Short mmCIF file of C-alpha atoms and ligand atoms in Angstrom, two decimals:
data_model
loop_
_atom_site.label_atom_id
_atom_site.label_comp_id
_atom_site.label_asym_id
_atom_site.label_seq_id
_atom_site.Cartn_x
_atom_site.Cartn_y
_atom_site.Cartn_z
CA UNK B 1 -71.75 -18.88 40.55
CA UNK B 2 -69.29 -19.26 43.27
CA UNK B 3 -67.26 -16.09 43.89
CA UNK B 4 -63.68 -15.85 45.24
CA UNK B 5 -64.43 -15.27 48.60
CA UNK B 6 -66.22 -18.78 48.25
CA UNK B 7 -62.92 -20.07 46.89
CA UNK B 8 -61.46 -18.28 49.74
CA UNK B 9 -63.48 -19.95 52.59
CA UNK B 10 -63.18 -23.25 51.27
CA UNK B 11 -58.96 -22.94 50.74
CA UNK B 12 -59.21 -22.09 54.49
CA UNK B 13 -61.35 -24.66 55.53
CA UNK B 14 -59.70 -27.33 53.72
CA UNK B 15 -56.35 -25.61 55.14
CA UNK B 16 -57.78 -26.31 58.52
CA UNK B 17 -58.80 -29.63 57.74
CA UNK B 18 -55.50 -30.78 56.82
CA UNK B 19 -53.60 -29.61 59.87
CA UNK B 20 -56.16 -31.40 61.41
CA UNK B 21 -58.13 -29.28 63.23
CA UNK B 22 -61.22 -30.62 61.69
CA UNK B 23 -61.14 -33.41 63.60
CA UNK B 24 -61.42 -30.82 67.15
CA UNK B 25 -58.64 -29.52 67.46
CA UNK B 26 -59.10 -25.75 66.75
CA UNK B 27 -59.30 -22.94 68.95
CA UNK B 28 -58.38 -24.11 72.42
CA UNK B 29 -61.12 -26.42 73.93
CA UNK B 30 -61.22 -27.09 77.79
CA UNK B 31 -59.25 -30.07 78.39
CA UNK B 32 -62.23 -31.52 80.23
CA UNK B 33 -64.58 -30.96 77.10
CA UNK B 34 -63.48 -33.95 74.73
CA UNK B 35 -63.29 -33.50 71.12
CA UNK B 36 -65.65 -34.65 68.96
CA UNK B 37 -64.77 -37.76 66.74
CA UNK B 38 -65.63 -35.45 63.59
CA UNK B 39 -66.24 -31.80 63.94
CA UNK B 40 -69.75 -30.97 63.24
CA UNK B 41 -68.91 -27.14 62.65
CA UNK B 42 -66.26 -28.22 59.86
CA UNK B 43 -69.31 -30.11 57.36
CA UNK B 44 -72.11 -27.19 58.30
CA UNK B 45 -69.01 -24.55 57.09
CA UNK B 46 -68.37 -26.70 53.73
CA UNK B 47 -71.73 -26.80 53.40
CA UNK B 48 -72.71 -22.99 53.56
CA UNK B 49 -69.58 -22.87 50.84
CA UNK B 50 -71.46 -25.78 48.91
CA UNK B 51 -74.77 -23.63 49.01
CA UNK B 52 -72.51 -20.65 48.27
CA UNK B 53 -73.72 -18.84 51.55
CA UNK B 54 -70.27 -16.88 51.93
CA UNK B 55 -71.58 -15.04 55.11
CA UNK B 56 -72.78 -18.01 56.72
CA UNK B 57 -69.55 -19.69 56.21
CA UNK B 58 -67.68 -16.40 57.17
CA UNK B 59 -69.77 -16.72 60.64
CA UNK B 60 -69.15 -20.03 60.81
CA UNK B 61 -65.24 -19.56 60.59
CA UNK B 62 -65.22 -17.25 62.81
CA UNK B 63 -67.10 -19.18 65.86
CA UNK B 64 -65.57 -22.01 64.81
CA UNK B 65 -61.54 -20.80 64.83
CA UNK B 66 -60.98 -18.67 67.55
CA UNK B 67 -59.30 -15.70 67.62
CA UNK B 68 -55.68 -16.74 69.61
CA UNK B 69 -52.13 -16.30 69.41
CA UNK B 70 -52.02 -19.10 66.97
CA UNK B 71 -54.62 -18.05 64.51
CA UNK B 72 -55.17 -14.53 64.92
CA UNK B 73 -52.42 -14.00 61.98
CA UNK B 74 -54.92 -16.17 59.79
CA UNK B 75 -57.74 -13.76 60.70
CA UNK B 76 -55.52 -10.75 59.81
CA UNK B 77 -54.75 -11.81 56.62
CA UNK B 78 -58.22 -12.63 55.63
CA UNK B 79 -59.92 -9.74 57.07
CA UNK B 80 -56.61 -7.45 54.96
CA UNK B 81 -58.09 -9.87 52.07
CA UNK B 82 -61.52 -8.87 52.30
CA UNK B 83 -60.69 -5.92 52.46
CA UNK B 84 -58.52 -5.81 49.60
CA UNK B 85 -61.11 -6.61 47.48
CA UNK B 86 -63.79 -4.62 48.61
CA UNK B 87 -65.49 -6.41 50.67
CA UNK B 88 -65.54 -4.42 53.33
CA UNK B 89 -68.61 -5.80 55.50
CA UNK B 90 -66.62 -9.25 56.19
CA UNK B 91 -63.17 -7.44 56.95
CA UNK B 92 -65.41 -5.53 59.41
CA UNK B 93 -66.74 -8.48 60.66
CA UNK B 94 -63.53 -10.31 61.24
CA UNK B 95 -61.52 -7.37 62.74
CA UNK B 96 -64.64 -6.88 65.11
CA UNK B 97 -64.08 -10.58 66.27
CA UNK B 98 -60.46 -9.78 67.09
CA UNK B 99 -61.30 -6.78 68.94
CA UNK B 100 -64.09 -8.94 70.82
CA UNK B 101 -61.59 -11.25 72.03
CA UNK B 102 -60.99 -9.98 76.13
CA UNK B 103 -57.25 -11.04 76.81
CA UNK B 104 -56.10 -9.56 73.41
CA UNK B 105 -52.43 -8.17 74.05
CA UNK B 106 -52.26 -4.60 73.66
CA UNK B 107 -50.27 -4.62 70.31
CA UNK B 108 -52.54 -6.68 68.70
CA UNK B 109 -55.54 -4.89 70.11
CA UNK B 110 -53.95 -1.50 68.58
CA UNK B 111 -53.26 -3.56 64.88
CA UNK B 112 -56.99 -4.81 64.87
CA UNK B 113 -58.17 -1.34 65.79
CA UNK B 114 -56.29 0.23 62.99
CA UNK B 115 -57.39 -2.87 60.64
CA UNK B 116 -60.91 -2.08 61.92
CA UNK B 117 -60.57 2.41 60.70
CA UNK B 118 -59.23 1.18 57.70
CA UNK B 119 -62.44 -1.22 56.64
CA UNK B 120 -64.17 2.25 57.58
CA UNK B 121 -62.60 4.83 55.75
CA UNK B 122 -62.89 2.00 52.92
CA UNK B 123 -66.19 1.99 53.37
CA UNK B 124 -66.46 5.67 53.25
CA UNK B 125 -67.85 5.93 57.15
CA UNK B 126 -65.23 8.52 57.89
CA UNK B 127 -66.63 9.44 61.13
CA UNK B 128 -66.06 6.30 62.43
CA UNK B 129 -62.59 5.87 60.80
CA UNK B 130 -61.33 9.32 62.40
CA UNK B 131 -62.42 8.31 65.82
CA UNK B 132 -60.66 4.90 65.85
CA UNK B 133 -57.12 7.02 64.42
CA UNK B 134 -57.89 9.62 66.68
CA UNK B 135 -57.76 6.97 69.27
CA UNK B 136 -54.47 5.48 68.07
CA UNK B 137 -53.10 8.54 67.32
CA UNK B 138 -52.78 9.46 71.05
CA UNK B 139 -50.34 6.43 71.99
CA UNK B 140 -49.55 3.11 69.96
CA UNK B 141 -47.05 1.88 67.00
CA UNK B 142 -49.60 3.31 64.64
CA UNK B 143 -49.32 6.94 65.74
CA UNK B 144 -47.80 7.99 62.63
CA UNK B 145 -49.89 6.06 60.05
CA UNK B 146 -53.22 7.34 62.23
CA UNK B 147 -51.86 10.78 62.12
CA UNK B 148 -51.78 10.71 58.24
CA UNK B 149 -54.88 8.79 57.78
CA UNK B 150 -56.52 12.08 60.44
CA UNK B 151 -54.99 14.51 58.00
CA UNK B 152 -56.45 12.67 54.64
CA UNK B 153 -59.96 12.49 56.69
CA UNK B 154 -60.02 16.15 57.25
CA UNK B 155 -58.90 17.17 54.10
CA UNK B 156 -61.79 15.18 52.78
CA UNK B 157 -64.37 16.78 55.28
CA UNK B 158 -62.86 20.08 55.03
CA UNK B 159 -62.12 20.43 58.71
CA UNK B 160 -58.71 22.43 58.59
CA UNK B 161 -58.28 23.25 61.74
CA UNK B 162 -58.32 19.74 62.73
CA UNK B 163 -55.75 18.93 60.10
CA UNK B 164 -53.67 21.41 60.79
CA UNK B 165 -53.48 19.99 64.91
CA UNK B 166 -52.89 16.69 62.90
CA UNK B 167 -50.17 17.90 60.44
CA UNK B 168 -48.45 19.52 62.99
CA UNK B 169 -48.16 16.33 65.35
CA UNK B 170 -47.28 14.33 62.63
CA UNK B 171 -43.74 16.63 61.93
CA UNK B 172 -43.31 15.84 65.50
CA UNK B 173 -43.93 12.35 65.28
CA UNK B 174 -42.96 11.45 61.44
CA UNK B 175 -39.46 13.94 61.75
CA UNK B 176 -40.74 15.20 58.53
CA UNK B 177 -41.58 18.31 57.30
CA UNK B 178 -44.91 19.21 56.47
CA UNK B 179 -45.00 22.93 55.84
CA UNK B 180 -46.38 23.17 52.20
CA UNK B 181 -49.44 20.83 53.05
CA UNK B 182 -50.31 23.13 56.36
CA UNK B 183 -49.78 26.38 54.52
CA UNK B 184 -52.55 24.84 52.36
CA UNK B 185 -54.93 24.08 55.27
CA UNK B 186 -54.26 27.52 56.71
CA UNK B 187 -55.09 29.10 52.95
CA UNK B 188 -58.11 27.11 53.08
CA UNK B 189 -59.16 28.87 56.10
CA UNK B 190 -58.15 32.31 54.97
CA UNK B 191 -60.15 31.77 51.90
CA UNK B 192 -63.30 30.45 53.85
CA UNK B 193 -63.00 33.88 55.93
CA UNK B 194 -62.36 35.96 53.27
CA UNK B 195 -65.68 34.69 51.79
CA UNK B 196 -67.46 35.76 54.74
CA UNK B 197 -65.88 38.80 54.44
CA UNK B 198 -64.01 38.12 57.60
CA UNK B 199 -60.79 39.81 56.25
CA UNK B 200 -59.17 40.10 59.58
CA UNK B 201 -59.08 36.75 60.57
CA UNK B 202 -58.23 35.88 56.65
CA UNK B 203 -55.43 37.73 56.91
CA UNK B 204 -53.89 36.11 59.96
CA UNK B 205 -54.51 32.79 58.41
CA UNK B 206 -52.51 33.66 55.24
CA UNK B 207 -49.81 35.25 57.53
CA UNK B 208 -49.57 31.71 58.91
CA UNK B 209 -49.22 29.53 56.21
CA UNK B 210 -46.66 32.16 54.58
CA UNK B 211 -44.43 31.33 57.50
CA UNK B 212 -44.14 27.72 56.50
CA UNK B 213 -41.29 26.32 53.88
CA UNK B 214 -41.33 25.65 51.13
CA UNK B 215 -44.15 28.77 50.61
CA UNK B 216 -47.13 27.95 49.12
CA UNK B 217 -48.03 30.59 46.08
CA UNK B 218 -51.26 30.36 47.08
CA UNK B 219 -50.40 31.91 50.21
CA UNK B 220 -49.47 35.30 48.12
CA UNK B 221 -52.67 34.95 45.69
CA UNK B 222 -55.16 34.70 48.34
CA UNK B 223 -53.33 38.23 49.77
CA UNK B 224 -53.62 39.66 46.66
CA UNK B 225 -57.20 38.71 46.64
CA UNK B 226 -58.06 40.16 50.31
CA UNK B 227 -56.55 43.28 48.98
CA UNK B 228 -58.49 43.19 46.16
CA UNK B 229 -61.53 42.84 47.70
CA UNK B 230 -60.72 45.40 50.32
CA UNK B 231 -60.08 48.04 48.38
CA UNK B 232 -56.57 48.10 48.65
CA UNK B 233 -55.70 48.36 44.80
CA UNK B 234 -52.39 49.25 45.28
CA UNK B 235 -51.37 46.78 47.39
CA UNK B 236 -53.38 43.48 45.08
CA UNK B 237 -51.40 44.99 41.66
CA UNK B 238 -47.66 45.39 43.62
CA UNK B 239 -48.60 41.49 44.50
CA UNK B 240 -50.19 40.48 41.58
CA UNK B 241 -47.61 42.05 39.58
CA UNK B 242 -44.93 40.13 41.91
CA UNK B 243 -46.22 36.74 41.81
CA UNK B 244 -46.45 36.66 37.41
CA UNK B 245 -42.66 37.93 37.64
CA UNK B 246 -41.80 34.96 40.28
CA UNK B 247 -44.62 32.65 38.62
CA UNK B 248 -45.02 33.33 34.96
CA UNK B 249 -47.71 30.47 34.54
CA UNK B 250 -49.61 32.04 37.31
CA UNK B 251 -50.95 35.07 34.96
CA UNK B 252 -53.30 32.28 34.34
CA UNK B 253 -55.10 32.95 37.48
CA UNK B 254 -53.98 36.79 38.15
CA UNK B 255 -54.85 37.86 34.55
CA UNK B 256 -58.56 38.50 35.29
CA UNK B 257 -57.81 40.07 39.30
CA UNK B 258 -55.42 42.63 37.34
CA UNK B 259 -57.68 43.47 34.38
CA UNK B 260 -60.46 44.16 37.18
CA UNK B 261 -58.27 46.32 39.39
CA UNK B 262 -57.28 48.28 36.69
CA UNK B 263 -60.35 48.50 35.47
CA UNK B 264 -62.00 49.53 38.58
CA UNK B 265 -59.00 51.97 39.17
CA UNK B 266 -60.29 53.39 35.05
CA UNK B 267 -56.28 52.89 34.43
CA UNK B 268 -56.37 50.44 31.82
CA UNK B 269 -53.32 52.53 29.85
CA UNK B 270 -51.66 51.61 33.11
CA UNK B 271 -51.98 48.04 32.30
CA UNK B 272 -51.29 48.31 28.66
CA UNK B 273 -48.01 49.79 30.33
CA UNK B 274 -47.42 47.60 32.63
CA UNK B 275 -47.75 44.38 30.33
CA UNK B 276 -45.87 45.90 27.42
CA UNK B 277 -42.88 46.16 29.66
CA UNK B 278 -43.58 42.90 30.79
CA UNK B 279 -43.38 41.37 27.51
CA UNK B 280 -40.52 43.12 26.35
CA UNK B 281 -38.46 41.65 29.13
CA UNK B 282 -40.11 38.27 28.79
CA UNK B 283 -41.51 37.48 24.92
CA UNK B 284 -42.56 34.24 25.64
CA UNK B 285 -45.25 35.36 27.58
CA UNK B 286 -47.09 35.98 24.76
CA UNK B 287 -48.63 32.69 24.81
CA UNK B 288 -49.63 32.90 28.65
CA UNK B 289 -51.60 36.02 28.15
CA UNK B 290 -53.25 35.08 25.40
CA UNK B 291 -54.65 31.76 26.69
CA UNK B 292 -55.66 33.64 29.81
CA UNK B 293 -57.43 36.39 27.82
CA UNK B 294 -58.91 33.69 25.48
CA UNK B 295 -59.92 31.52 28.59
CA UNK B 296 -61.37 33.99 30.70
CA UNK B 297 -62.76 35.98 27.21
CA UNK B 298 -60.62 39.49 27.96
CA UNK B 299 -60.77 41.66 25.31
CA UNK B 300 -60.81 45.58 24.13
CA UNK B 301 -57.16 46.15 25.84
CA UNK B 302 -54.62 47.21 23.16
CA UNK B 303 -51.42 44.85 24.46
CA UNK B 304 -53.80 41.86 25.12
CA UNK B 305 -55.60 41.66 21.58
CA UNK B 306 -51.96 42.17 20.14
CA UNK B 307 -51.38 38.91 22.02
CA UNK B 308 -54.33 37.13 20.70
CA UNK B 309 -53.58 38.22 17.72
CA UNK B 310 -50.27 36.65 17.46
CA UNK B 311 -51.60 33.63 19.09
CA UNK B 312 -53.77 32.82 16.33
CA UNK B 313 -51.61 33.45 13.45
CA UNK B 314 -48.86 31.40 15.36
CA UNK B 315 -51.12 28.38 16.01
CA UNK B 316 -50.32 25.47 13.93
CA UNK B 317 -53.64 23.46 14.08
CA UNK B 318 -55.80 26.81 13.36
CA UNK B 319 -54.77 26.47 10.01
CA UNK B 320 -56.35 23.25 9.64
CA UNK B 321 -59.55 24.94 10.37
CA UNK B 322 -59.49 28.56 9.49
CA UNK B 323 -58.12 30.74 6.62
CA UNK B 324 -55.40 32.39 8.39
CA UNK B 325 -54.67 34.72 5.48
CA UNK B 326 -57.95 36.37 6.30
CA UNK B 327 -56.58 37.11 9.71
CA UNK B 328 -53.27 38.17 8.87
CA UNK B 329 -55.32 40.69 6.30
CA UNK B 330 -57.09 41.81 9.73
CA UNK B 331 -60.29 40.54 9.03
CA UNK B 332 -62.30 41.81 12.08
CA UNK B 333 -65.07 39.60 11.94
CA UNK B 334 -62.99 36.63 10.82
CA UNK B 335 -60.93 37.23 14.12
CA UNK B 336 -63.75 37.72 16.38
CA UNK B 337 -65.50 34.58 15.08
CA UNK B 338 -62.13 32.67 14.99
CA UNK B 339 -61.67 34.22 18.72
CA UNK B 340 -65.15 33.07 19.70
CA UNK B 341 -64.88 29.32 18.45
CA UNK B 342 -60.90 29.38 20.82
CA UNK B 343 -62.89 30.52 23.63
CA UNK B 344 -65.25 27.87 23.30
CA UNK B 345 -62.40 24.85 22.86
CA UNK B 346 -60.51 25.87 25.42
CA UNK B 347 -63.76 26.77 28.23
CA UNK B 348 -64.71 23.30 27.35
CA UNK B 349 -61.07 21.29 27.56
CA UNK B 350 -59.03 20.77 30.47
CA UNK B 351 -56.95 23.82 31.40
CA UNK B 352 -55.09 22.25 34.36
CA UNK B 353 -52.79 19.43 34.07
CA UNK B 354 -51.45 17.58 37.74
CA UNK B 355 -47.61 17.21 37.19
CA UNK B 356 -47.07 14.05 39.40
CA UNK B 357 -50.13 11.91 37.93
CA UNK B 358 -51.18 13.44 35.06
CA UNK B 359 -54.62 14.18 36.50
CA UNK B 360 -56.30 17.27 34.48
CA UNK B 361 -59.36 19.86 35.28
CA UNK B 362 -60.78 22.75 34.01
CA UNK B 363 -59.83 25.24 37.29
CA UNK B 364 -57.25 25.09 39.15
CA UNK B 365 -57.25 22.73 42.51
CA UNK B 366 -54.41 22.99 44.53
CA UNK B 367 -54.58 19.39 45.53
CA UNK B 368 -55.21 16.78 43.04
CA UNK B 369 -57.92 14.71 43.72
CA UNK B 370 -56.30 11.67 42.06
CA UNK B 371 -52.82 11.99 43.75
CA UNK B 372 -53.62 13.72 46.46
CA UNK B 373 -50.51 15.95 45.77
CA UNK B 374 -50.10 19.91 47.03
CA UNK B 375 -49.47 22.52 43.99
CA UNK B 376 -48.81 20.13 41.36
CA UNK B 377 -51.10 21.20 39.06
CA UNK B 378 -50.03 23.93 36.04
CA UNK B 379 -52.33 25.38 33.53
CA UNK B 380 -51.75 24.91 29.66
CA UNK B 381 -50.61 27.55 27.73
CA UNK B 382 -52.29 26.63 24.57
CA UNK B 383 -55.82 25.76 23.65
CA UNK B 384 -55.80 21.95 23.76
CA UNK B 385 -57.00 20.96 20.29
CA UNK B 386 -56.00 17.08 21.23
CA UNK B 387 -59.32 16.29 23.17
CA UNK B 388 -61.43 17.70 20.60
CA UNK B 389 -59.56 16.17 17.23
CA UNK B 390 -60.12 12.86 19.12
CA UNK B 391 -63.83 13.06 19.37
CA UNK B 392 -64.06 14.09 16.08
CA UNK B 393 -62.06 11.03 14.97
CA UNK B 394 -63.99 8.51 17.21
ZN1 ZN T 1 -51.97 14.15 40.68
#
């Protein structure tokens, strides 16, 4: 069956045809070569398209019109076409032939090489994308556009550093600022250090991306974590405690870090302190510490079950399922089982929700991986009984 790239071919061709260039007159023959009466290259490239041989025809288009200033838009458009569509191997293919061309001007040189990393990162051959925007990057009209393609490759390939040199030329450049996505890369980094134990350098890589605006929370997290895992329990609970009072929905993540610390520190009445007076001066939270204690099954800590508790005699589709009277009575081994089956839902339903797109995940990513957005992402604060009713249903 003829595909659309045959249809394609054969528009172009027939394009060419009638503005007369069959008959010779494409591409810019030597005046002292005379044209042919019919143009032998025209019937063999309708004939590839008749035998549906779309790469033969592409390679006959391509010797046959070449690449100058009167058809090089045509090639552009085709190779953005191919490309467009996925085919990525004949957008390669044409841009190449641009690029092959010697007395290209330098403009359209710079366009085909930036037509050319954009077939590859397409394609997924990133290393080959990077060097072609690293190359344009350094000096044409596509400095800004390479710079933000460099910073999307090294995200991908996890190469901070290099996007951090990239983000920070791109401010420059783009008269933009930038600071949320670099405090990201340099978090990245801290938290790659901080795995290798390599708190010292972690540190000064968190004191860096805290000194860009807007602050990135992840910034104060990933302090509280290298605090944490120095030893510095005082410190990680002041900055724990901090970020839930600026960041309620945060508890989500600092919920298990505190219960740890304290529990390491054998204060857990401290805690039962500290999160009465919490919830006293902010009720709602209720919800947010129970999901987290549900989610991340923390239990056996007086405040928390009271929250849990609560949670489950306040949730509206739970009565659907359960006999809530039982749990009101305090049946403990209703609770525990009803406790069990939460944990379950919500361990196995998305917990993070991306603000911008909609995109949602079980842990929390701090760029979304469908919109590509920084710190967009918030956590539910109730166990998501949507996903399962639906499969249930279907
Ligand atoms: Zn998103």
């Amino acid at each position: 069956m003829p595909t659309e790239s045959t249809f394609l071919l054969a528009g172009l061709f027939l394009l060419l045809a009638a503005a007369g260039w069959a008959m010779g007159r494409f591409g810019e023959r030597e005046e002292e070569d005379p044209p042919p009466p019919l143009n032998i290259d025209y019937l063999r490239g309708l004939n590839f398209l008749l035998n549906e041989q779309t790469d033969q025809a592409l390679e006959h288009f391509l010797k046959m019109v070449r690449v100058d200033d009167k058809t090089i838009e045509t090639h552009f458009a085709l190779g953005s076409l191919f490309r467009r569509r996925g085919e990525v191997d004949r957008a390669i293919r044409i841009h190449q032939n641009i690029i092959a061309r010697p007395d290209l001007a330098a403009e359209q040189r710079d366009q085909a090489l930036f037509s050319l990393a954009k077939d590859y990162l397409k394609a997924g051959l990133l290393d080959r994308a990077e060097k072609m925007f690293v190359r344009l990057s350094q000096g044409s009209r596509h400095q800004v556009e390479a710079l933000e393609n460099l910073c999307s490759i090294y995200e991908q390939e996890k190469e901070w550093q290099k996007a951090i040199e990239s983000g920070q030329q791109l401010e420059v450049l783009g008269g933009r600022s930038l600071g949320l996505q670099i405090a990201h890369y340099y978090c990245e980094l801290a938290e790659t250090a901080a795995l290798a134990k390599d708190y010292g350098s972690a540190r000064r890589y968190v004191k860096n991306a805290q000194t860009g605006r807007p602050r990135t929370l992840r910034g104060a997290l990933t302090r509280a974590h290298i605090a944490r895992e120095t030893g510095d329990s005082k410190t990680a609970l002041r900055l724990y405690h901090r970020i839930i009072d600026e960041h309620t929905y945060l508890i989500a993540e600092a919920l298990p870090e505190i219960v740890a610390i304290y529990t390491r520190e054998d204060q857990l009445d401290e805690l039962d302190k500290a999160l009465k007076s919490m919830l006293q001066k902010n009720p709602q939270m209720n919800t947010l510490v129970a999901y987290s204690a549900i989610v991340n099954n923390i239990g056996g800590i007086p405040i928390i079950d009271e929250c849990v508790e609560k949670y489950m005699l306040d949730e509206p589709t739970l009565k659907e399922f359960v006999d809530v009277q039982r749990l009101a009575d305090g049946d403990v081994s209703a609770m525990a089982k009803t406790r069990s089956a939460l944990s379950k839902i919500a361990t196995a339903t998305p917990r993070y929700q991306c603000q911008e797109c909609g995109f949602s995940s079980q842990r929390l990513l701090w760029q979304c991986p469908s919109c590509r957005s920084w710190e967009t992402q918030r956590p539910a604060s109730r166990v998501q009984f949507d996903t399962l009713l639906q499969h249930s249903i279907t």
